[in-house]
PDB file of C-alpha atoms in Angstrom:
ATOM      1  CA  UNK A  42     -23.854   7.958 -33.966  1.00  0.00           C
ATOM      2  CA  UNK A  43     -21.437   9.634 -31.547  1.00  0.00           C
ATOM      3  CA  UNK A  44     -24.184   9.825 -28.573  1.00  0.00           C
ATOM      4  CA  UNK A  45     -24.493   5.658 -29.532  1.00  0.00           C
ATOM      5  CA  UNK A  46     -20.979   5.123 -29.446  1.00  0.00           C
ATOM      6  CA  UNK A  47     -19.977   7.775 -26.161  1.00  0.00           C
ATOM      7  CA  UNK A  48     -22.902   5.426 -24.962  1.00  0.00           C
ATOM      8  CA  UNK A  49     -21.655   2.324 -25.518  1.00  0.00           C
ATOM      9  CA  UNK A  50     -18.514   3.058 -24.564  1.00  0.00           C
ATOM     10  CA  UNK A  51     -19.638   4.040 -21.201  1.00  0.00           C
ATOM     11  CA  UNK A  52     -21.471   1.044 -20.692  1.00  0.00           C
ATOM     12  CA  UNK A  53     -18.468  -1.143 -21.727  1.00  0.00           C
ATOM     13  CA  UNK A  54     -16.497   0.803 -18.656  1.00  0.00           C
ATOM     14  CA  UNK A  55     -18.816   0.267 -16.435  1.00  0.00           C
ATOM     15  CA  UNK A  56     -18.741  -3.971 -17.423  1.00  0.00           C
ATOM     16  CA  UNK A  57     -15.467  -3.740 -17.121  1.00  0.00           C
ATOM     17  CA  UNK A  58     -15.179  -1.634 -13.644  1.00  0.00           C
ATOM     18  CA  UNK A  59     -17.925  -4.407 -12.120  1.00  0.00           C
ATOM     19  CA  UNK A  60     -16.493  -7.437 -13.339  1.00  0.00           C
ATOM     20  CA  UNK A  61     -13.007  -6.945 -11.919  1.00  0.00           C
ATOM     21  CA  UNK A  62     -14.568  -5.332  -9.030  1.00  0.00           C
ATOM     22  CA  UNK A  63     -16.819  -8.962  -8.351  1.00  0.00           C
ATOM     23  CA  UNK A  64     -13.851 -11.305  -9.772  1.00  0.00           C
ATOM     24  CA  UNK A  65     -11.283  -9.174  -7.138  1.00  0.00           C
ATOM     25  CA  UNK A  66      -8.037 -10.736  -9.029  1.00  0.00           C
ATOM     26  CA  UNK A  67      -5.852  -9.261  -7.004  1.00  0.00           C
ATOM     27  CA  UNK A  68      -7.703  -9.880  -3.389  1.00  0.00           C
ATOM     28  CA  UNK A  69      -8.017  -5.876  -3.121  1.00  0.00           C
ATOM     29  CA  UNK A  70     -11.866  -5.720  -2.018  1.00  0.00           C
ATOM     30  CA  UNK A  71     -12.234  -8.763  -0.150  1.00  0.00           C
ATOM     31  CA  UNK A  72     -15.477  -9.052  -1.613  1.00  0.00           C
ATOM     32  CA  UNK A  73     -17.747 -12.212  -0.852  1.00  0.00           C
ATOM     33  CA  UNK A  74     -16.189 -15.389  -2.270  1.00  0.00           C
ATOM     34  CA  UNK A  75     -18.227 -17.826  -4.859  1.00  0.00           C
ATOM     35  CA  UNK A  76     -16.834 -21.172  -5.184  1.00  0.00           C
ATOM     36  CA  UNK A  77     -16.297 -22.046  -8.557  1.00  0.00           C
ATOM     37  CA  UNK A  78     -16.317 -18.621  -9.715  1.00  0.00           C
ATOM     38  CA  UNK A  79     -14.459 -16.223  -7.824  1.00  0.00           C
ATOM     39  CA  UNK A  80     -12.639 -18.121  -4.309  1.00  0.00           C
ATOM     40  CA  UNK A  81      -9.509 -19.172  -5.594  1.00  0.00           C
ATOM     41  CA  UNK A  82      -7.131 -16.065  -6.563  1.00  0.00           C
ATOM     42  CA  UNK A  83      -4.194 -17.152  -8.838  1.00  0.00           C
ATOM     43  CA  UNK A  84      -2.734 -13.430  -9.726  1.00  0.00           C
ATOM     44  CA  UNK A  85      -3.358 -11.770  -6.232  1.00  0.00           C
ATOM     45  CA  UNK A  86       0.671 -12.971  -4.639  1.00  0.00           C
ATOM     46  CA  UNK A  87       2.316 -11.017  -8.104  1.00  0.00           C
ATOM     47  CA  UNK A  88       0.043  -8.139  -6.913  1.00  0.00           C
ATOM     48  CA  UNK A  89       0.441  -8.036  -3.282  1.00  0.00           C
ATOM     49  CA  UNK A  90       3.135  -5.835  -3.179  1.00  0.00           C
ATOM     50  CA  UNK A  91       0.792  -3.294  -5.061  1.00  0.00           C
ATOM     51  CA  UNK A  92      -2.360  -4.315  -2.543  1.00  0.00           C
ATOM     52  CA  UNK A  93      -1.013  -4.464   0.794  1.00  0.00           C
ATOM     53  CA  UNK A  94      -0.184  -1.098   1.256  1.00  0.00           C
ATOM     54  CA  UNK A  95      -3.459   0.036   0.417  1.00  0.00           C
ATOM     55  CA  UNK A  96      -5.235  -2.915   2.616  1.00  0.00           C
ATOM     56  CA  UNK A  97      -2.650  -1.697   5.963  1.00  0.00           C
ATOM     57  CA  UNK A  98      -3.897   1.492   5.714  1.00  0.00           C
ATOM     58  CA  UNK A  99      -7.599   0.561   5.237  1.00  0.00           C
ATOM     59  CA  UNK A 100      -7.652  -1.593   8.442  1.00  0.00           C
ATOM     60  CA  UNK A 101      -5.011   0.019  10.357  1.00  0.00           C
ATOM     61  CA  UNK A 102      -3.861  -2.811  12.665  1.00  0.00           C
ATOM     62  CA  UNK A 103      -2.191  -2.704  15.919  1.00  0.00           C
ATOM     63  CA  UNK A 104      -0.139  -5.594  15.505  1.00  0.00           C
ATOM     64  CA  UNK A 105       1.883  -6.135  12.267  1.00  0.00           C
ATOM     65  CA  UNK A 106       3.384  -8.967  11.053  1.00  0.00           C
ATOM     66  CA  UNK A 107       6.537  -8.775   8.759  1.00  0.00           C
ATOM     67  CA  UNK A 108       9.161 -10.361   6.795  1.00  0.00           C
ATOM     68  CA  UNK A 109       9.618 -12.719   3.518  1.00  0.00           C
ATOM     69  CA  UNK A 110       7.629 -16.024   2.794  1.00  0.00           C
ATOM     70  CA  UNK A 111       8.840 -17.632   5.920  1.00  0.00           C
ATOM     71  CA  UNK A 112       6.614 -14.611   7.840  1.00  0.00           C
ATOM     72  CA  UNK A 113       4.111 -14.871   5.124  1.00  0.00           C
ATOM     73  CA  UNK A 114       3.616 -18.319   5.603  1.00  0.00           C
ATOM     74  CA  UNK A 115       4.591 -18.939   8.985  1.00  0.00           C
ATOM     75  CA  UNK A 116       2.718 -16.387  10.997  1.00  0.00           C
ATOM     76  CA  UNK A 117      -1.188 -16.398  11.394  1.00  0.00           C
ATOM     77  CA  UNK A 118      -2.662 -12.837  12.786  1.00  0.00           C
ATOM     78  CA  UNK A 119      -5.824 -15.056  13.639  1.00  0.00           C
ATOM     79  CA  UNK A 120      -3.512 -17.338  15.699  1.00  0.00           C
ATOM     80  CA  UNK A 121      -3.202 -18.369  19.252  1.00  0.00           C
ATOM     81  CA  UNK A 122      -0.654 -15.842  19.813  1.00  0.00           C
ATOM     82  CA  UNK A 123      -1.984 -12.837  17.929  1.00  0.00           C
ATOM     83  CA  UNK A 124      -5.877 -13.644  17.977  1.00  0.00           C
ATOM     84  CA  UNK A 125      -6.964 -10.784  20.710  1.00  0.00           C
ATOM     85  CA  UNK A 126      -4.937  -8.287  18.468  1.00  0.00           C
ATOM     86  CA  UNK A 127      -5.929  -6.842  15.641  1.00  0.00           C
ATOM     87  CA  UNK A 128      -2.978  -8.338  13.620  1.00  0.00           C
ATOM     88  CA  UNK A 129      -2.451  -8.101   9.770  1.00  0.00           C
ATOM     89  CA  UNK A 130      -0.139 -10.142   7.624  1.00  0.00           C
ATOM     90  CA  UNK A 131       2.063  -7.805   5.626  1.00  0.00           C
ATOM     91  CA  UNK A 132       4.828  -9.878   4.924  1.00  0.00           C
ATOM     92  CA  UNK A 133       5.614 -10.049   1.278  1.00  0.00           C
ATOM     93  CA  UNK A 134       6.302 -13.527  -0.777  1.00  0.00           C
ATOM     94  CA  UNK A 135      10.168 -13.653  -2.087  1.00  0.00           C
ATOM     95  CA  UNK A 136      10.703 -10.313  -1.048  1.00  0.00           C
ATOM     96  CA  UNK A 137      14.472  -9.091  -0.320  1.00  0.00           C
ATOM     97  CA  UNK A 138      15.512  -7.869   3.159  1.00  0.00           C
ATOM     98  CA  UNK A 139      15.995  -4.004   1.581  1.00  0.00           C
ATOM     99  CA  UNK A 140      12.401  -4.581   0.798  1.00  0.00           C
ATOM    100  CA  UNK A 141      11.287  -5.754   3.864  1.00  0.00           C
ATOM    101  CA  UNK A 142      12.802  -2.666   5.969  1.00  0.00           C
ATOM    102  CA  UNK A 143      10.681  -0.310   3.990  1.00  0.00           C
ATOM    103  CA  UNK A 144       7.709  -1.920   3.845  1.00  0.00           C
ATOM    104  CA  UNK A 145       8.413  -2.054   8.320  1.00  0.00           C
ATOM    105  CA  UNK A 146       9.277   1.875   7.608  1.00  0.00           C
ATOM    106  CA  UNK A 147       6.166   2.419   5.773  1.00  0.00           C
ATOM    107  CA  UNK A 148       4.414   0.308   8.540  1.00  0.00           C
ATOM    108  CA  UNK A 149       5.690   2.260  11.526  1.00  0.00           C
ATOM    109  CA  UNK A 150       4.802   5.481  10.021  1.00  0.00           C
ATOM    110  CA  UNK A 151       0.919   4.235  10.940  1.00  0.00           C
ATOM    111  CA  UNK A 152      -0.265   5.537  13.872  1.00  0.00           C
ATOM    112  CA  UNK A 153      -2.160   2.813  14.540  1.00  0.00           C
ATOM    113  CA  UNK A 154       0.744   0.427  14.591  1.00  0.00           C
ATOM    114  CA  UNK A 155       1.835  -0.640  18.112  1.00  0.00           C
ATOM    115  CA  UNK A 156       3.974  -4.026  17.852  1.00  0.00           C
ATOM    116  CA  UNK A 157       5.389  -5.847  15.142  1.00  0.00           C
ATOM    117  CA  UNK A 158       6.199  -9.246  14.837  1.00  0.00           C
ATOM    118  CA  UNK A 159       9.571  -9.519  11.850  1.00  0.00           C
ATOM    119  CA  UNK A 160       9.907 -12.609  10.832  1.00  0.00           C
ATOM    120  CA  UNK A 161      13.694 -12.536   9.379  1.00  0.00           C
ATOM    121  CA  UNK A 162      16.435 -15.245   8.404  1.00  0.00           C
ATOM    122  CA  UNK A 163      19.955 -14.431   9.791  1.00  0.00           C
ATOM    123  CA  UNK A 164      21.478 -12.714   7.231  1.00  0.00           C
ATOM    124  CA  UNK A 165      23.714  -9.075   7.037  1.00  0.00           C
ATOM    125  CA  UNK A 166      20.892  -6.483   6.939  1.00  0.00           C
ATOM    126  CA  UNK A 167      22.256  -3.119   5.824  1.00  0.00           C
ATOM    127  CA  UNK A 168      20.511   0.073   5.961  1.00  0.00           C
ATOM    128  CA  UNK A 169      19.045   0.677   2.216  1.00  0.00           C
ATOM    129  CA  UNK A 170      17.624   3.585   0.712  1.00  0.00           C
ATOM    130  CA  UNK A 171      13.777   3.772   0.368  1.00  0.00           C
ATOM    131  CA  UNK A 172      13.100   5.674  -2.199  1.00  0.00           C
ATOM    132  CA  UNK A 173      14.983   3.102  -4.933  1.00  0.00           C
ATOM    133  CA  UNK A 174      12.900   2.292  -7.492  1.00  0.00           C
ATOM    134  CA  UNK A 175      13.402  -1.422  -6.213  1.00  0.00           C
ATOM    135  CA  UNK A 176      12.094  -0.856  -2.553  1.00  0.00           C
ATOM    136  CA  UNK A 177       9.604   1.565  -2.990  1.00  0.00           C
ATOM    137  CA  UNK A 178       6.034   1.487  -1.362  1.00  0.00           C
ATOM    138  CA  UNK A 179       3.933   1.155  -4.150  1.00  0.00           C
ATOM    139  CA  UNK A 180      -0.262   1.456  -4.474  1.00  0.00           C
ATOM    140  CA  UNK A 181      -2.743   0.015  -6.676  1.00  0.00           C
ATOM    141  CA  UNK A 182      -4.686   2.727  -7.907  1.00  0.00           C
ATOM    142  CA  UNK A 183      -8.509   2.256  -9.054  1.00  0.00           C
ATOM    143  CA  UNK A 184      -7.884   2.806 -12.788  1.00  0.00           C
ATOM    144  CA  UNK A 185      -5.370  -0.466 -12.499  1.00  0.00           C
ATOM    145  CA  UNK A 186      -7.518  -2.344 -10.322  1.00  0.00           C
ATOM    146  CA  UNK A 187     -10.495  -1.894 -12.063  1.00  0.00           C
ATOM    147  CA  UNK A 188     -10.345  -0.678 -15.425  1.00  0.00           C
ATOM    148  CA  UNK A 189      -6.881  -2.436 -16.787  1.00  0.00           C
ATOM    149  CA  UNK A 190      -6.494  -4.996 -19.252  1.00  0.00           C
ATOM    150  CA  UNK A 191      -4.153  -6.562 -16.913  1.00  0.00           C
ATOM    151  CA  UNK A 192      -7.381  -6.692 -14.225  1.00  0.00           C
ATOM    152  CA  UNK A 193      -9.629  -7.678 -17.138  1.00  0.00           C
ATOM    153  CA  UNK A 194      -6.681 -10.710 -17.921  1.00  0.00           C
ATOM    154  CA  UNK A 195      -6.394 -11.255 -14.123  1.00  0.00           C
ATOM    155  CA  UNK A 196     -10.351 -11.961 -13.888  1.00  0.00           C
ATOM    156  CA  UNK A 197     -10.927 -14.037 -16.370  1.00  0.00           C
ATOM    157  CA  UNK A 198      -7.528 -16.109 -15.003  1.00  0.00           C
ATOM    158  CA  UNK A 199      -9.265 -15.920 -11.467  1.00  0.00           C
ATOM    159  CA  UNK A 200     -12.554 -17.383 -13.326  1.00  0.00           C
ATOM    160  CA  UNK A 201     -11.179 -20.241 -15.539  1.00  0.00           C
ATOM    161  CA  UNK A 202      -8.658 -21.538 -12.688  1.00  0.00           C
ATOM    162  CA  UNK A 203     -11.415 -22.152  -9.832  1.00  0.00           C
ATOM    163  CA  UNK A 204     -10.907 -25.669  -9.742  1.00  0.00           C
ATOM    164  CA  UNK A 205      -7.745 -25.298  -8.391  1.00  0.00           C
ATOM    165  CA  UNK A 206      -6.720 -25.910  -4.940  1.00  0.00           C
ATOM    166  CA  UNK A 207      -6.477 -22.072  -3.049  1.00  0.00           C
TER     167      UNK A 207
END
């Protein structure tokens, strides 16, 4: 019975790992898109702080766009301006200006990473410390992209809300 159940068990994990790996909840893989199953990604802005890290240092732009929701919104890497550069979107939804310098810190540190465009709001911009729980780089790691209840919860959200507009 414990060689049926170590079994079982295996072949639950594996379920699990492909399922959130095909429904992408977070927009991680960039996978191919299904309508009515899989295009429309409810949970991926909560998670994009977690993501984009990970998805900067997968494609390794030259150009680098940056800021709050006005950059996130406002600024299209596949543009007029930006479309013969290899431009990302890295600007994070909400996010506070002491967040926004470290994510531009983090971005920097690339070596692939020529120009950026910072989309800002005048405002008093002290220096803040990186390494603050608050404004800390942080990465998605496998076991929470693919093998988490919260991805599990996150798919099956991603599923049931396809009729929604994107």
């Amino acid at each position: 019975y414990l060689g049926w159940f170590v079994g079982m068990l295996l072949v639950f994990t594996i379920i699990l790992a492909a399922f959130n790996r095909f429904m992408d909840p977070f927009d991680y893989y960039w996978g191919p898109l299904i309508q009515g199953v899989n295009a429309v990604k409810v949970k991926a802005r909560r998670y994009e702080r977690y993501v984009k890290p990970d998805i900067l240092l997968r494609l390794q732009p030259e150009t680098v766009i940056l800021g709050n929701s006005i950059a996130e919104i406002g600024f299209d890497p596949e543009g007029s301006v930006l479309k013969d550069r290899h431009a990302y979107n890295y600007a994070l939804l909400g996010a506070p200006w002491a967040l926004v310098q470290c994510h531009a810190l983090f971005a920097m540190q690339q070596a692939s990473t020529r120009h950026i465009v910072l989309g800002l709001m005048p405002d008093a911009m002290p220096l803040v410390d990186c390494n603050a729980p608050g404004n800390a780089i942080q990465h998605a790691t496998t076991q929470r992209l693919l093998f988490s209840s919260e991805a599990l919860r996150a798919g099956f959200t991603t599923l049931m809300n396809q009729n929604r507009p994107n």
